[in-house]
Short mmCIF file of C-alpha atoms in Angstrom, two decimals:
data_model
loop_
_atom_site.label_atom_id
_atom_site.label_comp_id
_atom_site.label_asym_id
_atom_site.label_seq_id
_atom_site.Cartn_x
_atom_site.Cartn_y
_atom_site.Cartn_z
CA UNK A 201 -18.79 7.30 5.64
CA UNK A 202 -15.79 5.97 7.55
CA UNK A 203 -15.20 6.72 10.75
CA UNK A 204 -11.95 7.20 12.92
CA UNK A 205 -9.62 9.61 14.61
CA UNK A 206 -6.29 10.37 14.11
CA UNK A 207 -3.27 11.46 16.73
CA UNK A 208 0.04 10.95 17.32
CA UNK A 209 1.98 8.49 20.31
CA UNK A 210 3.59 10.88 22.18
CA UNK A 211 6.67 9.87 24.82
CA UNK A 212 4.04 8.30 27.35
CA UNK A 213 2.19 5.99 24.66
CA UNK A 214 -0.92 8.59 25.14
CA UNK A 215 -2.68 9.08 21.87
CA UNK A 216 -3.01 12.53 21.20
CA UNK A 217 -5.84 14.36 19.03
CA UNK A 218 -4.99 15.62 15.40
CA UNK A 219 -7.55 18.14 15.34
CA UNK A 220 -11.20 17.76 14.55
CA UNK A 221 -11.43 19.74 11.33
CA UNK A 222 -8.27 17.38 9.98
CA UNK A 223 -7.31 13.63 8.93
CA UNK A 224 -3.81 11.69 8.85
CA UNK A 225 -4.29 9.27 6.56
CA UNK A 226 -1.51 7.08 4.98
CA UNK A 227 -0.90 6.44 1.16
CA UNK A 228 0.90 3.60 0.00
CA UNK A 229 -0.86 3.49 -3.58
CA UNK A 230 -1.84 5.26 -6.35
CA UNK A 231 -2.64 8.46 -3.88
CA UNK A 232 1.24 8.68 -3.27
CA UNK A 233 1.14 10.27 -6.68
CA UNK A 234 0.61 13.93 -7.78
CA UNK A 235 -1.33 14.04 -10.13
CA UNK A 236 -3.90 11.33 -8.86
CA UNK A 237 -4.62 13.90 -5.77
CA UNK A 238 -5.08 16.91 -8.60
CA UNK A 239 -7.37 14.99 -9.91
CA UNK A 240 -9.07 14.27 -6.98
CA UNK A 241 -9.17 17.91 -6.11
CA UNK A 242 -7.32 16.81 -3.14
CA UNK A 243 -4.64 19.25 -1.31
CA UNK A 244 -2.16 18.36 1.50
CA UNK A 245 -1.76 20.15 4.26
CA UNK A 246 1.54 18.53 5.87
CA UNK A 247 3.68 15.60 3.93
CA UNK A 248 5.79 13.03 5.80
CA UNK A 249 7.53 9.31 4.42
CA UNK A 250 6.91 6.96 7.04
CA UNK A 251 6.55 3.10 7.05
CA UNK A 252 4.16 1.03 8.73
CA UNK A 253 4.90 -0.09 12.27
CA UNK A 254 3.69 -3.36 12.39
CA UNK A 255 6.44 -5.13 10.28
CA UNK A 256 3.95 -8.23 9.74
CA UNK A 257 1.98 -5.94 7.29
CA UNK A 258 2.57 -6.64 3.52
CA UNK A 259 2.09 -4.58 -0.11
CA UNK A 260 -0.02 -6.85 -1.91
CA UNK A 261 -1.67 -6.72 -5.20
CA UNK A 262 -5.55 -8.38 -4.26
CA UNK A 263 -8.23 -5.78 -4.70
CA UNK A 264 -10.12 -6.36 -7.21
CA UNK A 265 -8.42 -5.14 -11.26
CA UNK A 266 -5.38 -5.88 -9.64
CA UNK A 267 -4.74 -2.48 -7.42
CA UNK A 268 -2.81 -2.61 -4.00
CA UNK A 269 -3.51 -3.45 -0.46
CA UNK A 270 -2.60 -4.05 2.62
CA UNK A 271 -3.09 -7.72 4.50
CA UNK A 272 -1.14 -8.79 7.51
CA UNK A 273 1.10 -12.16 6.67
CA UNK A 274 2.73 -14.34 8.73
CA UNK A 275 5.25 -12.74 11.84
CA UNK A 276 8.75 -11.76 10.20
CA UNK A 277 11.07 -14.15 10.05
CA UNK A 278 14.48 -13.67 12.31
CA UNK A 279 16.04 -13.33 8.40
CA UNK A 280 13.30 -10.35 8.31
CA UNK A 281 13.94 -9.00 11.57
CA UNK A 282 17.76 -9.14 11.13
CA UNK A 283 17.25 -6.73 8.64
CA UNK A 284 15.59 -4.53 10.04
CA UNK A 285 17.60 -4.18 12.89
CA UNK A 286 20.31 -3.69 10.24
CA UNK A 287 18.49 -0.62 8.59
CA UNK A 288 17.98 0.98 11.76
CA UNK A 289 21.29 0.73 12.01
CA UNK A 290 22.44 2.07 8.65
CA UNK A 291 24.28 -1.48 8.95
CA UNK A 292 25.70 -2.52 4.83
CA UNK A 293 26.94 -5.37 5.60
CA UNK A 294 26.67 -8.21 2.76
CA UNK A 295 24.51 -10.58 5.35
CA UNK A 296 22.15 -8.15 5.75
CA UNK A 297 21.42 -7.80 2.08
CA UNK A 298 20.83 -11.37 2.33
CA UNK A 299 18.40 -10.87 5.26
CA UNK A 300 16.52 -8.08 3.22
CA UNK A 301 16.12 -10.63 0.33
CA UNK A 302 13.90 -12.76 2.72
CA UNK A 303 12.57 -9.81 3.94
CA UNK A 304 11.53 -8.43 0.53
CA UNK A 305 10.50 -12.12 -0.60
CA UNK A 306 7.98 -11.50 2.38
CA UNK A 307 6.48 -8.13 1.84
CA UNK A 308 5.61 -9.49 -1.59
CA UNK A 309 3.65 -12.15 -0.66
CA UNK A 310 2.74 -13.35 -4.05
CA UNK A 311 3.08 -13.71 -7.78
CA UNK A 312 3.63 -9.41 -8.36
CA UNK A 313 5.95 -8.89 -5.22
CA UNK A 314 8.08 -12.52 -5.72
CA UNK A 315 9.50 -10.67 -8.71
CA UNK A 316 10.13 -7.60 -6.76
CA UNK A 317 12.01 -9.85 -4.30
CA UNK A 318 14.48 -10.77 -6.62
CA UNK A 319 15.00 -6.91 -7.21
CA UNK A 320 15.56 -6.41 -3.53
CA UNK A 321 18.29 -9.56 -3.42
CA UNK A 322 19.73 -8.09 -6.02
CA UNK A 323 20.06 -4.98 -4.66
CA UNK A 324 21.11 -6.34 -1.23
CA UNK A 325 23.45 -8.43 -2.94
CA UNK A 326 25.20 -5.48 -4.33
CA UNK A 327 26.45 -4.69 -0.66
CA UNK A 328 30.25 -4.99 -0.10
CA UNK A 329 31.73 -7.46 2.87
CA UNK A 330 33.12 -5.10 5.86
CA UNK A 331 36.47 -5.54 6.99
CA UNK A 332 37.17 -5.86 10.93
CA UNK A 333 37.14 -2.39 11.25
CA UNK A 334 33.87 -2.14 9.81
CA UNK A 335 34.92 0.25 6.72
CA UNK A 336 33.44 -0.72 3.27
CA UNK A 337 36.36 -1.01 0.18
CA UNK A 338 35.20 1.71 -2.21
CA UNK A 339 34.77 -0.64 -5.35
CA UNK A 340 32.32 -2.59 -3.29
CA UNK A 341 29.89 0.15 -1.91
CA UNK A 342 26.01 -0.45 -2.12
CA UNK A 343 24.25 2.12 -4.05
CA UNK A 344 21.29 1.61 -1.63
CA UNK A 345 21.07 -0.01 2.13
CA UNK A 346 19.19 -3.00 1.89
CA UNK A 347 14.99 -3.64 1.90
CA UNK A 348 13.76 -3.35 5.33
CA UNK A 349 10.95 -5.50 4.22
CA UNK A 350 8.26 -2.71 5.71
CA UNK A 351 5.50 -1.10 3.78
CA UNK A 352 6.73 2.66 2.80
CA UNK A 353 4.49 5.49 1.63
CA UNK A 354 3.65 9.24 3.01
CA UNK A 355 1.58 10.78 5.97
CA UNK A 356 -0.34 13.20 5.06
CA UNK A 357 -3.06 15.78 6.84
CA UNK A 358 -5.96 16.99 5.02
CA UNK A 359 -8.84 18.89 5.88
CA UNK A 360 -11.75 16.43 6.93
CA UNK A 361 -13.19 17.37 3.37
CA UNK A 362 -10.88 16.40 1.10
CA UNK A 363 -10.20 12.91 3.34
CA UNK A 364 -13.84 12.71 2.25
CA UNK A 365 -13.34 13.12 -1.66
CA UNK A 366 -11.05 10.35 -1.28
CA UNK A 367 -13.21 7.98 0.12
CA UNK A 368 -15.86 8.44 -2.33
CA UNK A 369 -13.21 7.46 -4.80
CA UNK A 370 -11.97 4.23 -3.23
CA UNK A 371 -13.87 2.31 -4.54
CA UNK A 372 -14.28 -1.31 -2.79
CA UNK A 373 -12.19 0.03 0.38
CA UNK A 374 -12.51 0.44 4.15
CA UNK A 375 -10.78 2.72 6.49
CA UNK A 376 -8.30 1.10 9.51
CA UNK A 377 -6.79 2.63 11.71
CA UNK A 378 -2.93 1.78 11.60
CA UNK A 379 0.44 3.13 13.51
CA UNK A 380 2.81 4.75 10.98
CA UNK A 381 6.56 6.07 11.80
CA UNK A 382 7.45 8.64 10.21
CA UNK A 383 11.30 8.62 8.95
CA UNK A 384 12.13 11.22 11.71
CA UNK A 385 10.76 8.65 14.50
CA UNK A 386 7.79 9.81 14.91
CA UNK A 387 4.70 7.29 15.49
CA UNK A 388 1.25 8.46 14.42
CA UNK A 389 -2.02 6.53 14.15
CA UNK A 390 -3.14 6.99 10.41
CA UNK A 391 -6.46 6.41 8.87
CA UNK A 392 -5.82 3.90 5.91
CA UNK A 393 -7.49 2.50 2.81
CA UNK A 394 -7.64 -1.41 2.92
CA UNK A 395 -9.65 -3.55 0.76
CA UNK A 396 -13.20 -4.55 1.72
CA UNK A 397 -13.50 -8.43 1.56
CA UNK A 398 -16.00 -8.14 -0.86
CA UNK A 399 -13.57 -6.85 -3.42
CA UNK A 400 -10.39 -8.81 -2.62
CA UNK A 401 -9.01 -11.44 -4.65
CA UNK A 402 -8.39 -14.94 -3.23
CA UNK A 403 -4.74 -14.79 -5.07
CA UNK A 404 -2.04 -12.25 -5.23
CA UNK A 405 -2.13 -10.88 -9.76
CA UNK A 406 0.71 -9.07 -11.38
CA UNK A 407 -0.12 -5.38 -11.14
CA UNK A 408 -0.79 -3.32 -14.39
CA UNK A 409 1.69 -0.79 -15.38
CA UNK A 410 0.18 2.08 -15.94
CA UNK A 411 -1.19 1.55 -12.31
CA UNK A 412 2.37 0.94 -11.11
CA UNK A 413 3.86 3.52 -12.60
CA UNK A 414 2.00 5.82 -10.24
CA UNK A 415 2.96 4.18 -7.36
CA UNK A 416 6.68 4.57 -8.65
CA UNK A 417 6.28 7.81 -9.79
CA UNK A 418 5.41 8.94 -6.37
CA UNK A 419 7.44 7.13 -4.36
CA UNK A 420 9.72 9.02 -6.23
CA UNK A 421 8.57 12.36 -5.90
CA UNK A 422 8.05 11.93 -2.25
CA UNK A 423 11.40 10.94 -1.79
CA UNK A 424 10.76 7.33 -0.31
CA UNK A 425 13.91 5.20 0.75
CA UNK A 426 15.67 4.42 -2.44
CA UNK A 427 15.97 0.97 -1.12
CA UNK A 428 11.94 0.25 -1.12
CA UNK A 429 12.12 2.24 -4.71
CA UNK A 430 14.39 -0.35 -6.00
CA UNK A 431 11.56 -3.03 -4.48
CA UNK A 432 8.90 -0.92 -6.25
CA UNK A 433 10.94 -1.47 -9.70
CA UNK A 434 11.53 -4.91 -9.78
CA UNK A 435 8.01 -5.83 -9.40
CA UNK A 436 6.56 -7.54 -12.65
CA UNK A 437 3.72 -6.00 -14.73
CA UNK A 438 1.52 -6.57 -17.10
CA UNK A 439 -0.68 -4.28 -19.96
CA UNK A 440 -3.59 -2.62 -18.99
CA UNK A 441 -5.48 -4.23 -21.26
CA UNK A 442 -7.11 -7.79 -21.91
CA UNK A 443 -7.33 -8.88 -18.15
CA UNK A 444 -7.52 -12.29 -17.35
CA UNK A 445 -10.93 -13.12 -15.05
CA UNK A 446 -8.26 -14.23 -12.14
CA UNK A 447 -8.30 -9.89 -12.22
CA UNK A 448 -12.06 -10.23 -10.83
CA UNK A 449 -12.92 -12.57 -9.26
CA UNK A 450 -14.18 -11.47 -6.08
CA UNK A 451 -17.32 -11.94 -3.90
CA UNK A 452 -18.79 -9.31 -4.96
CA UNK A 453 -18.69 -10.04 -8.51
CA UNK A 454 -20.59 -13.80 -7.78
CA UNK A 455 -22.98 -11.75 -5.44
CA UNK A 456 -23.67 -8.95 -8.25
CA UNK A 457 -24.62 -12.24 -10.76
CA UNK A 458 -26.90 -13.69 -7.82
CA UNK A 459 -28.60 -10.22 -7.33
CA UNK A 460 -29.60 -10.10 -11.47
CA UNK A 461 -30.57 -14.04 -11.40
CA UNK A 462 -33.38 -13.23 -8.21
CA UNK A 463 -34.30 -10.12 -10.41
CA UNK A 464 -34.70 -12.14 -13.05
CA UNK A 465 -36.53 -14.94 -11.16
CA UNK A 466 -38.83 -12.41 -9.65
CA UNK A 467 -39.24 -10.40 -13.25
CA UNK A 468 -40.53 -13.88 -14.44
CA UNK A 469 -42.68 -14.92 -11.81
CA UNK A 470 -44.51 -11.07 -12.19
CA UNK A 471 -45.33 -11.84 -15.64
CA UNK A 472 -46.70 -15.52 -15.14
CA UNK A 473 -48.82 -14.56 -12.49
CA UNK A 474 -50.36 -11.98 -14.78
#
């Protein structure tokens, strides 16, 4: 099973214990939803948005039928790093919004998020021009600050237990370790479900919608930044049904056809010897 501890950076940088009987794990997924931790007879025991620290660490859509993970890119660009300093800021200036669009363009990282991109320019776009004073004109004002271009989702604590039940459930995943920030400012080390290599795609697919309706759906009703909502929407889908082989194409799928070709092989060579 995997293994890890959990804590939170305190004011020194010490890492401090969460408890031995409980688990902060971060859900950026399908587990951000409801009903998918009903299901999973799964019950939270604290809730907190946060974003991942390490701004270099994208949403992408390469586990294998298509679901989300996380994979660390390239370092931001200064367009990327602009805006974040702008969010922090609560900055709505109209060149940030540009920023965020380079920003978002990044956290994509592929064919499902490059749509989503051009939700987040779009969106950044939207943002009025200050005047010298720094006020916005009221015709002008942006429904939402722009993209910080950082993977959102929610802390939560469970009971060792549950964190358990979900394990057994992600199928084709391993547990990191990874700093999250809550939005109150608080930096915890999270236990988080990243794709094994085995079952990760070599190319970013379009994510099904049924699959990212959940994601949206609980972004939603864990009140994520309306700004990475916004991202979440513009991302392009596709139907459930009649995936392409591009959806499945993973080691483990060549190594599962290699494993019934030796069987095979062997099955033969038992009944010519005999």
């Amino acid at each position: 099973m995997p293994q890890g501890s959990s804590g939170s950076v305190g004011a020194k940088g010490e890492l401090g214990g969460s408890g031995t009987d409980t688990v902060l794990t971060f859900a950026y997924g399908a587990n951000l939803n409801f009903m998918t931790l009903a299901r999973r007879d799964v019950k939270v025991l604290s809730r907190d948005p946060a974003t991942v620290v390490d701004p270099a660490v994208h949403l992408v859509f390469k586990h294998q039928g298509g679901y989300a993970t996380l994979e660390r890119g390239a370092e931001p660009t200064p367009a990327a790093a602009a805006a974040v300093a702008g969010s922090s800021n609560g900055a709505g200036a109209a060149g940030q919004g540009a920023a965020a669009a380079g920003a978002g363009a990044a956290a994509g990282n592929g064919a499902g998020a490059g749509a989503a991109a051009g939700s987040a320019s779009a969106a950044g776009g939207a943002s009025s021009a200050q005047n010298g004073s720094g006020h916005q004109h009221h015709h002008d004002e942006p429904r939402f600050r722009s993209y910080d271009g950082r993977v959102h989702g929610v802390l939560y604590r469970l009971t060792r237990e549950d964190f358990e039940k979900l394990s057994k459930r992600e199928g084709g995943y391993t547990v990191q370790q990874m700093e999250v920030r809550t939005y109150d400012g608080l930096v915890h080390v999270a236990l988080v479900f990243v794709s094994n290599p085995l079952f990760k795609l070599p190319q970013e697919v379009l994510p099904t919608e049924a699959y990212l309706s959940k994601i949206r759906d609980g972004a939603a009703d864990n009140y994520l930044d309306p700004s990475y909502q916004a991202f979440l929407s513009g991302i392009t889908t596709v139907p459930s049904a009649g995936l392409g082989s591009e959806y499945f194409n993973t080691p483990s799928k060549y190594m599962g056809y290699s494993f019934l070709v030796v069987v095979a092989l062997i099955t033969l060579a038992f009944f010519f010897q005999h």
